[in-house]
Amino acid sequence: MGQRHTHETRSDIDAPLLAALIAEQSSLVAYATQILHDRAAAEDVVQEVVLKLCEEPAADLRGGRRIEAPLPYLRRMVRNAAIDWARRTLRERCRFVPDDQAEAVPAPCTCPQDHLEQCQALKAVLAALETTSERTRRVFLAHRIDGIPQTVLARENGVSPTLVNFMIRDGTALCRSAAS
């Protein structure tokens, strides 16, 4: 048989714990405020503790043992919840920029149409480079992609620096015409 689930507050909350919670709510909020330095967040933390106690009785939380000192137990729960809240907030601050700076964050990629057009242009450029000689393609890519100086490329290929300059100029012109 299945358990019955209700939306009502559980009635099996430890009575001394509930009494301490009601009587000391403002001091528990003040205690959480000391940790968080934010009263609104402290109130939320205390509310989380209340909800946790309503969802799972203290006897279940303590492994079936009775709570002998309800106030210290509640303070410890509030302290732990406040520390968890502070850690979570710190993680969120590290991952996200403030709202007033959100506009300055670059988009991870441009619109899909622009991305598609750029991919098509790159494919056209690579196809155009395939129509040149192996030496011109190698010299052009070594200079433009790897940043190797023209004099070094001339020496490695056994040609004049002027010829290397012309190969790079021709490769650049070819790529520009293919991309447009």
mmCIF file of N, CA and C in Angstrom, residues 74-180:
data_model
loop_
_atom_site.group_PDB
_atom_site.id
_atom_site.type_symbol
_atom_site.label_atom_id
_atom_site.label_comp_id
_atom_site.label_asym_id
_atom_site.label_seq_id
_atom_site.Cartn_x
_atom_site.Cartn_y
_atom_site.Cartn_z
ATOM 1 N N LEU A 74 18.481 23.960 16.861
ATOM 2 C CA LEU A 74 17.972 24.895 15.847
ATOM 3 C C LEU A 74 19.065 25.866 15.405
ATOM 4 N N ARG A 75 19.839 26.364 16.369
ATOM 5 C CA ARG A 75 20.922 27.296 16.021
ATOM 6 C C ARG A 75 21.933 26.618 15.092
ATOM 7 N N ARG A 76 22.234 25.369 15.364
ATOM 8 C CA ARG A 76 23.170 24.637 14.511
ATOM 9 C C ARG A 76 22.588 24.449 13.107
ATOM 10 N N MET A 77 21.283 24.142 13.039
ATOM 11 C CA MET A 77 20.636 24.003 11.725
ATOM 12 C C MET A 77 20.674 25.330 10.964
ATOM 13 N N VAL A 78 20.373 26.432 11.668
ATOM 14 C CA VAL A 78 20.377 27.751 11.027
ATOM 15 C C VAL A 78 21.798 28.104 10.583
ATOM 16 N N ARG A 79 22.774 27.818 11.447
ATOM 17 C CA ARG A 79 24.167 28.119 11.096
ATOM 18 C C ARG A 79 24.574 27.358 9.840
ATOM 19 N N ASN A 80 24.306 26.064 9.805
ATOM 20 C CA ASN A 80 24.665 25.253 8.638
ATOM 21 C C ASN A 80 23.949 25.730 7.380
ATOM 22 N N ALA A 81 22.665 26.056 7.510
ATOM 23 C CA ALA A 81 21.902 26.535 6.351
ATOM 24 C C ALA A 81 22.435 27.883 5.882
ATOM 25 N N ALA A 82 22.826 28.752 6.819
ATOM 26 C CA ALA A 82 23.364 30.063 6.450
ATOM 27 C C ALA A 82 24.708 29.919 5.738
ATOM 28 N N ILE A 83 25.540 29.022 6.229
ATOM 29 C CA ILE A 83 26.833 28.782 5.574
ATOM 30 C C ILE A 83 26.616 28.230 4.168
ATOM 31 N N ASP A 84 25.687 27.290 4.020
ATOM 32 C CA ASP A 84 25.363 26.759 2.691
ATOM 33 C C ASP A 84 24.869 27.870 1.770
ATOM 34 N N TRP A 85 24.025 28.740 2.302
ATOM 35 C CA TRP A 85 23.487 29.871 1.530
ATOM 36 C C TRP A 85 24.633 30.776 1.066
ATOM 37 N N ALA A 86 25.552 31.089 1.977
ATOM 38 C CA ALA A 86 26.680 31.966 1.644
ATOM 39 C C ALA A 86 27.567 31.337 0.578
ATOM 40 N N ARG A 87 27.824 30.043 0.706
ATOM 41 C CA ARG A 87 28.641 29.362 -0.307
ATOM 42 C C ARG A 87 27.964 29.357 -1.664
ATOM 43 N N ARG A 88 26.672 29.087 -1.668
ATOM 44 C CA ARG A 88 25.914 29.076 -2.923
ATOM 45 C C ARG A 88 25.931 30.459 -3.568
ATOM 46 N N THR A 89 25.749 31.493 -2.750
ATOM 47 C CA THR A 89 25.767 32.866 -3.260
ATOM 48 C C THR A 89 27.131 33.211 -3.833
ATOM 49 N N LEU A 90 28.195 32.799 -3.161
ATOM 50 C CA LEU A 90 29.547 33.063 -3.647
ATOM 51 C C LEU A 90 29.790 32.377 -4.983
ATOM 52 N N ARG A 91 29.358 31.122 -5.098
ATOM 53 C CA ARG A 91 29.503 30.409 -6.378
ATOM 54 C C ARG A 91 28.752 31.127 -7.492
ATOM 55 N N GLU A 92 27.546 31.606 -7.184
ATOM 56 C CA GLU A 92 26.754 32.305 -8.200
ATOM 57 C C GLU A 92 27.414 33.610 -8.604
ATOM 58 N N ARG A 93 28.002 34.319 -7.649
ATOM 59 C CA ARG A 93 28.680 35.579 -7.973
ATOM 60 C C ARG A 93 29.890 35.335 -8.863
ATOM 61 N N CYS A 94 30.565 34.208 -8.661
ATOM 62 C CA CYS A 94 31.729 33.895 -9.480
ATOM 63 C C CYS A 94 31.326 33.522 -10.901
ATOM 64 N N ARG A 95 30.155 32.948 -11.053
ATOM 65 C CA ARG A 95 29.712 32.496 -12.379
ATOM 66 C C ARG A 95 28.987 33.558 -13.175
ATOM 67 N N PHE A 96 28.382 34.504 -12.503
ATOM 68 C CA PHE A 96 27.545 35.473 -13.183
ATOM 69 C C PHE A 96 28.069 36.885 -12.959
ATOM 70 N N VAL A 97 27.861 37.755 -13.948
ATOM 71 C CA VAL A 97 28.233 39.157 -13.792
ATOM 72 C C VAL A 97 27.036 39.918 -13.240
ATOM 73 N N PRO A 98 27.284 41.049 -12.599
ATOM 74 C CA PRO A 98 26.160 41.859 -12.102
ATOM 75 C C PRO A 98 25.252 42.298 -13.254
ATOM 76 N N ASP A 99 23.989 42.534 -12.923
ATOM 77 C CA ASP A 99 23.004 42.901 -13.947
ATOM 78 C C ASP A 99 23.415 44.136 -14.733
ATOM 79 N N ASP A 100 24.024 45.118 -14.066
ATOM 80 C CA ASP A 100 24.384 46.348 -14.774
ATOM 81 C C ASP A 100 25.533 46.140 -15.753
ATOM 82 N N GLN A 101 26.245 45.019 -15.652
ATOM 83 C CA GLN A 101 27.336 44.727 -16.574
ATOM 84 C C GLN A 101 26.964 43.672 -17.610
ATOM 85 N N ALA A 102 25.747 43.194 -17.565
ATOM 86 C CA ALA A 102 25.336 42.100 -18.442
ATOM 87 C C ALA A 102 25.405 42.465 -19.918
ATOM 88 N N GLU A 103 25.127 43.716 -20.231
ATOM 89 C CA GLU A 103 25.158 44.135 -21.630
ATOM 90 C C GLU A 103 26.566 44.069 -22.221
ATOM 91 N N ALA A 104 27.594 44.180 -21.381
ATOM 92 C CA ALA A 104 28.973 44.198 -21.861
ATOM 93 C C ALA A 104 29.532 42.799 -22.113
ATOM 94 N N VAL A 105 28.838 41.764 -21.676
ATOM 95 C CA VAL A 105 29.317 40.396 -21.866
ATOM 96 C C VAL A 105 29.067 39.992 -23.315
ATOM 97 N N PRO A 106 30.127 39.581 -24.005
ATOM 98 C CA PRO A 106 29.932 39.204 -25.403
ATOM 99 C C PRO A 106 29.121 37.924 -25.527
ATOM 100 N N ALA A 107 28.345 37.865 -26.571
ATOM 101 C CA ALA A 107 27.562 36.660 -26.839
ATOM 102 C C ALA A 107 28.521 35.533 -27.195
ATOM 103 N N PRO A 108 28.216 34.295 -26.813
ATOM 104 C CA PRO A 108 29.120 33.190 -27.118
ATOM 105 C C PRO A 108 29.277 32.962 -28.617
ATOM 106 N N CYS A 109 28.286 33.330 -29.369
ATOM 107 C CA CYS A 109 28.422 33.264 -30.817
ATOM 108 C C CYS A 109 27.412 34.225 -31.425
ATOM 109 N N THR A 110 27.706 34.625 -32.614
ATOM 110 C CA THR A 110 26.795 35.536 -33.286
ATOM 111 C C THR A 110 25.529 34.786 -33.665
ATOM 112 N N CYS A 111 24.699 35.427 -34.397
ATOM 113 C CA CYS A 111 23.445 34.761 -34.765
ATOM 114 C C CYS A 111 23.746 33.560 -35.673
ATOM 115 N N PRO A 112 22.904 32.590 -35.686
ATOM 116 C CA PRO A 112 23.144 31.368 -36.470
ATOM 117 C C PRO A 112 23.349 31.645 -37.957
ATOM 118 N N GLN A 113 22.648 32.626 -38.497
ATOM 119 C CA GLN A 113 22.813 32.952 -39.917
ATOM 120 C C GLN A 113 24.236 33.436 -40.200
ATOM 121 N N ASP A 114 24.760 34.322 -39.323
ATOM 122 C CA ASP A 114 26.131 34.808 -39.495
ATOM 123 C C ASP A 114 27.125 33.662 -39.389
ATOM 124 N N HIS A 115 26.894 32.790 -38.436
ATOM 125 C CA HIS A 115 27.789 31.643 -38.245
ATOM 126 C C HIS A 115 27.796 30.752 -39.493
ATOM 127 N N LEU A 116 26.641 30.503 -40.046
ATOM 128 C CA LEU A 116 26.540 29.691 -41.264
ATOM 129 C C LEU A 116 27.269 30.354 -42.422
ATOM 130 N N GLU A 117 27.077 31.649 -42.574
ATOM 131 C CA GLU A 117 27.748 32.374 -43.659
ATOM 132 C C GLU A 117 29.261 32.335 -43.490
ATOM 133 N N GLN A 118 29.738 32.463 -42.253
ATOM 134 C CA GLN A 118 31.186 32.414 -42.006
ATOM 135 C C GLN A 118 31.748 31.030 -42.320
ATOM 136 N N CYS A 119 31.010 29.996 -41.968
ATOM 137 C CA CYS A 119 31.446 28.633 -42.278
ATOM 138 C C CYS A 119 31.504 28.400 -43.785
ATOM 139 N N GLN A 120 30.501 28.904 -44.488
ATOM 140 C CA GLN A 120 30.481 28.751 -45.946
ATOM 141 C C GLN A 120 31.625 29.525 -46.591
ATOM 142 N N ALA A 121 31.917 30.717 -46.064
ATOM 143 C CA ALA A 121 33.022 31.517 -46.607
ATOM 144 C C ALA A 121 34.353 30.812 -46.364
ATOM 145 N N LEU A 122 34.512 30.225 -45.179
ATOM 146 C CA LEU A 122 35.758 29.505 -44.880
ATOM 147 C C LEU A 122 35.917 28.302 -45.805
ATOM 148 N N LYS A 123 34.841 27.574 -46.051
ATOM 149 C CA LYS A 123 34.918 26.442 -46.979
ATOM 150 C C LYS A 123 35.295 26.899 -48.383
ATOM 151 N N ALA A 124 34.741 28.042 -48.819
ATOM 152 C CA ALA A 124 35.068 28.571 -50.145
ATOM 153 C C ALA A 124 36.541 28.977 -50.219
ATOM 154 N N VAL A 125 37.052 29.584 -49.146
ATOM 155 C CA VAL A 125 38.460 29.993 -49.114
ATOM 156 C C VAL A 125 39.364 28.772 -49.169
ATOM 157 N N LEU A 126 39.047 27.740 -48.372
ATOM 158 C CA LEU A 126 39.865 26.523 -48.384
ATOM 159 C C LEU A 126 39.826 25.839 -49.744
ATOM 160 N N ALA A 127 38.660 25.843 -50.385
ATOM 161 C CA ALA A 127 38.547 25.249 -51.730
ATOM 162 C C ALA A 127 39.367 26.051 -52.734
ATOM 163 N N ALA A 128 39.345 27.371 -52.601
ATOM 164 C CA ALA A 128 40.125 28.211 -53.515
ATOM 165 C C ALA A 128 41.618 27.982 -53.320
ATOM 166 N N LEU A 129 42.049 27.833 -52.082
ATOM 167 C CA LEU A 129 43.469 27.577 -51.827
ATOM 168 C C LEU A 129 43.917 26.248 -52.440
ATOM 169 N N GLU A 130 42.989 25.293 -52.546
ATOM 170 C CA GLU A 130 43.325 24.001 -53.154
ATOM 171 C C GLU A 130 43.635 24.144 -54.644
ATOM 172 N N THR A 131 43.206 25.239 -55.265
ATOM 173 C CA THR A 131 43.459 25.435 -56.704
ATOM 174 C C THR A 131 44.854 25.995 -56.962
ATOM 175 N N THR A 132 45.540 26.452 -55.920
ATOM 176 C CA THR A 132 46.898 26.997 -56.108
ATOM 177 C C THR A 132 47.915 25.878 -56.017
ATOM 178 N N SER A 133 49.154 26.206 -56.336
ATOM 179 C CA SER A 133 50.218 25.201 -56.240
ATOM 180 C C SER A 133 50.475 24.880 -54.766
ATOM 181 N N GLU A 134 51.027 23.703 -54.555
ATOM 182 C CA GLU A 134 51.337 23.259 -53.182
ATOM 183 C C GLU A 134 52.266 24.258 -52.502
ATOM 184 N N ARG A 135 53.280 24.741 -53.205
ATOM 185 C CA ARG A 135 54.251 25.665 -52.620
ATOM 186 C C ARG A 135 53.592 26.981 -52.227
ATOM 187 N N THR A 136 52.756 27.529 -53.092
ATOM 188 C CA THR A 136 52.067 28.796 -52.793
ATOM 189 C C THR A 136 51.143 28.622 -51.597
ATOM 190 N N ARG A 137 50.396 27.524 -51.583
ATOM 191 C CA ARG A 137 49.481 27.254 -50.466
ATOM 192 C C ARG A 137 50.250 27.128 -49.150
ATOM 193 N N ARG A 138 51.358 26.365 -49.180
ATOM 194 C CA ARG A 138 52.168 26.155 -47.984
ATOM 195 C C ARG A 138 52.765 27.472 -47.481
ATOM 196 N N VAL A 139 53.302 28.297 -48.383
ATOM 197 C CA VAL A 139 53.900 29.585 -48.010
ATOM 198 C C VAL A 139 52.822 30.526 -47.463
ATOM 199 N N PHE A 140 51.692 30.591 -48.133
ATOM 200 C CA PHE A 140 50.610 31.483 -47.701
ATOM 201 C C PHE A 140 50.133 31.115 -46.291
ATOM 202 N N LEU A 141 49.848 29.836 -46.073
ATOM 203 C CA LEU A 141 49.357 29.397 -44.762
ATOM 204 C C LEU A 141 50.425 29.562 -43.672
ATOM 205 N N ALA A 142 51.671 29.274 -44.011
ATOM 206 C CA ALA A 142 52.746 29.420 -43.020
ATOM 207 C C ALA A 142 52.873 30.886 -42.586
ATOM 208 N N HIS A 143 52.733 31.783 -43.527
ATOM 209 C CA HIS A 143 52.856 33.203 -43.177
ATOM 210 C C HIS A 143 51.601 33.718 -42.464
ATOM 211 N N ARG A 144 50.419 33.471 -43.035
ATOM 212 C CA ARG A 144 49.168 34.016 -42.480
ATOM 213 C C ARG A 144 48.699 33.305 -41.215
ATOM 214 N N ILE A 145 48.857 32.014 -41.141
ATOM 215 C CA ILE A 145 48.358 31.264 -39.993
ATOM 216 C C ILE A 145 49.429 31.119 -38.913
ATOM 217 N N ASP A 146 50.631 30.701 -39.311
ATOM 218 C CA ASP A 146 51.689 30.449 -38.332
ATOM 219 C C ASP A 146 52.537 31.681 -38.037
ATOM 220 N N GLY A 147 52.425 32.707 -38.862
ATOM 221 C CA GLY A 147 53.159 33.947 -38.610
ATOM 222 C C GLY A 147 54.643 33.880 -38.926
ATOM 223 N N ILE A 148 55.036 32.960 -39.776
ATOM 224 C CA ILE A 148 56.458 32.836 -40.139
ATOM 225 C C ILE A 148 56.825 33.994 -41.064
ATOM 226 N N PRO A 149 57.929 34.693 -40.772
ATOM 227 C CA PRO A 149 58.334 35.841 -41.601
ATOM 228 C C PRO A 149 58.639 35.435 -43.042
ATOM 229 N N GLN A 150 58.442 36.373 -43.936
ATOM 230 C CA GLN A 150 58.644 36.106 -45.359
ATOM 231 C C GLN A 150 60.094 35.741 -45.671
ATOM 232 N N THR A 151 61.040 36.367 -44.993
ATOM 233 C CA THR A 151 62.458 36.052 -45.258
ATOM 234 C C THR A 151 62.777 34.602 -44.892
ATOM 235 N N VAL A 152 62.219 34.122 -43.820
ATOM 236 C CA VAL A 152 62.442 32.733 -43.413
ATOM 237 C C VAL A 152 61.817 31.794 -44.439
ATOM 238 N N LEU A 153 60.606 32.114 -44.889
ATOM 239 C CA LEU A 153 59.938 31.285 -45.895
ATOM 240 C C LEU A 153 60.717 31.273 -47.207
ATOM 241 N N ALA A 154 61.278 32.414 -47.574
ATOM 242 C CA ALA A 154 62.078 32.484 -48.805
ATOM 243 C C ALA A 154 63.299 31.576 -48.686
ATOM 244 N N ARG A 155 63.991 31.636 -47.563
ATOM 245 C CA ARG A 155 65.189 30.811 -47.353
ATOM 246 C C ARG A 155 64.817 29.323 -47.341
ATOM 247 N N GLU A 156 63.727 28.952 -46.642
ATOM 248 C CA GLU A 156 63.323 27.543 -46.549
ATOM 249 C C GLU A 156 62.888 26.973 -47.893
ATOM 250 N N ASN A 157 62.307 27.813 -48.747
ATOM 251 C CA ASN A 157 61.804 27.341 -50.042
ATOM 252 C C ASN A 157 62.780 27.585 -51.182
ATOM 253 N N GLY A 158 63.895 28.207 -50.888
ATOM 254 C CA GLY A 158 64.907 28.453 -51.920
ATOM 255 C C GLY A 158 64.444 29.428 -52.985
ATOM 256 N N VAL A 159 63.649 30.414 -52.627
ATOM 257 C CA VAL A 159 63.167 31.428 -53.579
ATOM 258 C C VAL A 159 63.472 32.809 -53.023
ATOM 259 N N SER A 160 63.267 33.820 -53.824
ATOM 260 C CA SER A 160 63.548 35.192 -53.387
ATOM 261 C C SER A 160 62.425 35.692 -52.469
ATOM 262 N N PRO A 161 62.743 36.623 -51.566
ATOM 263 C CA PRO A 161 61.709 37.211 -50.727
ATOM 264 C C PRO A 161 60.615 37.898 -51.559
ATOM 265 N N THR A 162 60.981 38.414 -52.721
ATOM 266 C CA THR A 162 59.995 39.051 -53.597
ATOM 267 C C THR A 162 58.970 38.030 -54.083
ATOM 268 N N LEU A 163 59.443 36.847 -54.460
ATOM 269 C CA LEU A 163 58.524 35.801 -54.919
ATOM 270 C C LEU A 163 57.598 35.364 -53.776
ATOM 271 N N VAL A 164 58.125 35.252 -52.558
ATOM 272 C CA VAL A 164 57.298 34.910 -51.405
ATOM 273 C C VAL A 164 56.222 35.981 -51.218
ATOM 274 N N ASN A 165 56.608 37.242 -51.354
ATOM 275 C CA ASN A 165 55.652 38.344 -51.230
ATOM 276 C C ASN A 165 54.549 38.213 -52.273
ATOM 277 N N PHE A 166 54.905 37.877 -53.504
ATOM 278 C CA PHE A 166 53.893 37.703 -54.560
ATOM 279 C C PHE A 166 52.984 36.505 -54.268
ATOM 280 N N MET A 167 53.544 35.410 -53.754
ATOM 281 C CA MET A 167 52.720 34.232 -53.433
ATOM 282 C C MET A 167 51.700 34.580 -52.342
ATOM 283 N N ILE A 168 52.137 35.327 -51.345
ATOM 284 C CA ILE A 168 51.232 35.728 -50.260
ATOM 285 C C ILE A 168 50.172 36.691 -50.789
ATOM 286 N N ARG A 169 50.582 37.635 -51.642
ATOM 287 C CA ARG A 169 49.635 38.582 -52.232
ATOM 288 C C ARG A 169 48.610 37.853 -53.080
ATOM 289 N N ASP A 170 49.055 36.910 -53.899
ATOM 290 C CA ASP A 170 48.138 36.151 -54.753
ATOM 291 C C ASP A 170 47.184 35.296 -53.912
ATOM 292 N N GLY A 171 47.702 34.671 -52.855
ATOM 293 C CA GLY A 171 46.864 33.856 -51.973
ATOM 294 C C GLY A 171 45.820 34.711 -51.267
ATOM 295 N N THR A 172 46.221 35.893 -50.838
ATOM 296 C CA THR A 172 45.287 36.806 -50.165
ATOM 297 C C THR A 172 44.183 37.232 -51.122
ATOM 298 N N ALA A 173 44.549 37.597 -52.333
ATOM 299 C CA ALA A 173 43.558 38.006 -53.330
ATOM 300 C C ALA A 173 42.597 36.867 -53.646
ATOM 301 N N LEU A 174 43.136 35.682 -53.771
ATOM 302 C CA LEU A 174 42.301 34.506 -54.054
ATOM 303 C C LEU A 174 41.307 34.259 -52.927
ATOM 304 N N CYS A 175 41.777 34.356 -51.694
ATOM 305 C CA CYS A 175 40.885 34.132 -50.529
ATOM 306 C C CYS A 175 39.809 35.208 -50.452
ATOM 307 N N ARG A 176 40.166 36.454 -50.696
ATOM 308 C CA ARG A 176 39.183 37.533 -50.660
ATOM 309 C C ARG A 176 38.099 37.350 -51.698
ATOM 310 N N SER A 177 38.503 36.974 -52.901
ATOM 311 C CA SER A 177 37.494 36.795 -53.953
ATOM 312 C C SER A 177 36.610 35.577 -53.671
ATOM 313 N N ALA A 178 37.167 34.542 -53.075
ATOM 314 C CA ALA A 178 36.376 33.340 -52.759
ATOM 315 C C ALA A 178 35.392 33.614 -51.624
ATOM 316 N N ALA A 179 35.771 34.470 -50.677
ATOM 317 C CA ALA A 179 34.934 34.737 -49.518
ATOM 318 C C ALA A 179 33.783 35.680 -49.835
ATOM 319 N N SER A 180 33.912 36.447 -50.901
ATOM 320 C CA SER A 180 32.835 37.422 -51.183
ATOM 321 C C SER A 180 31.808 36.917 -52.143
#
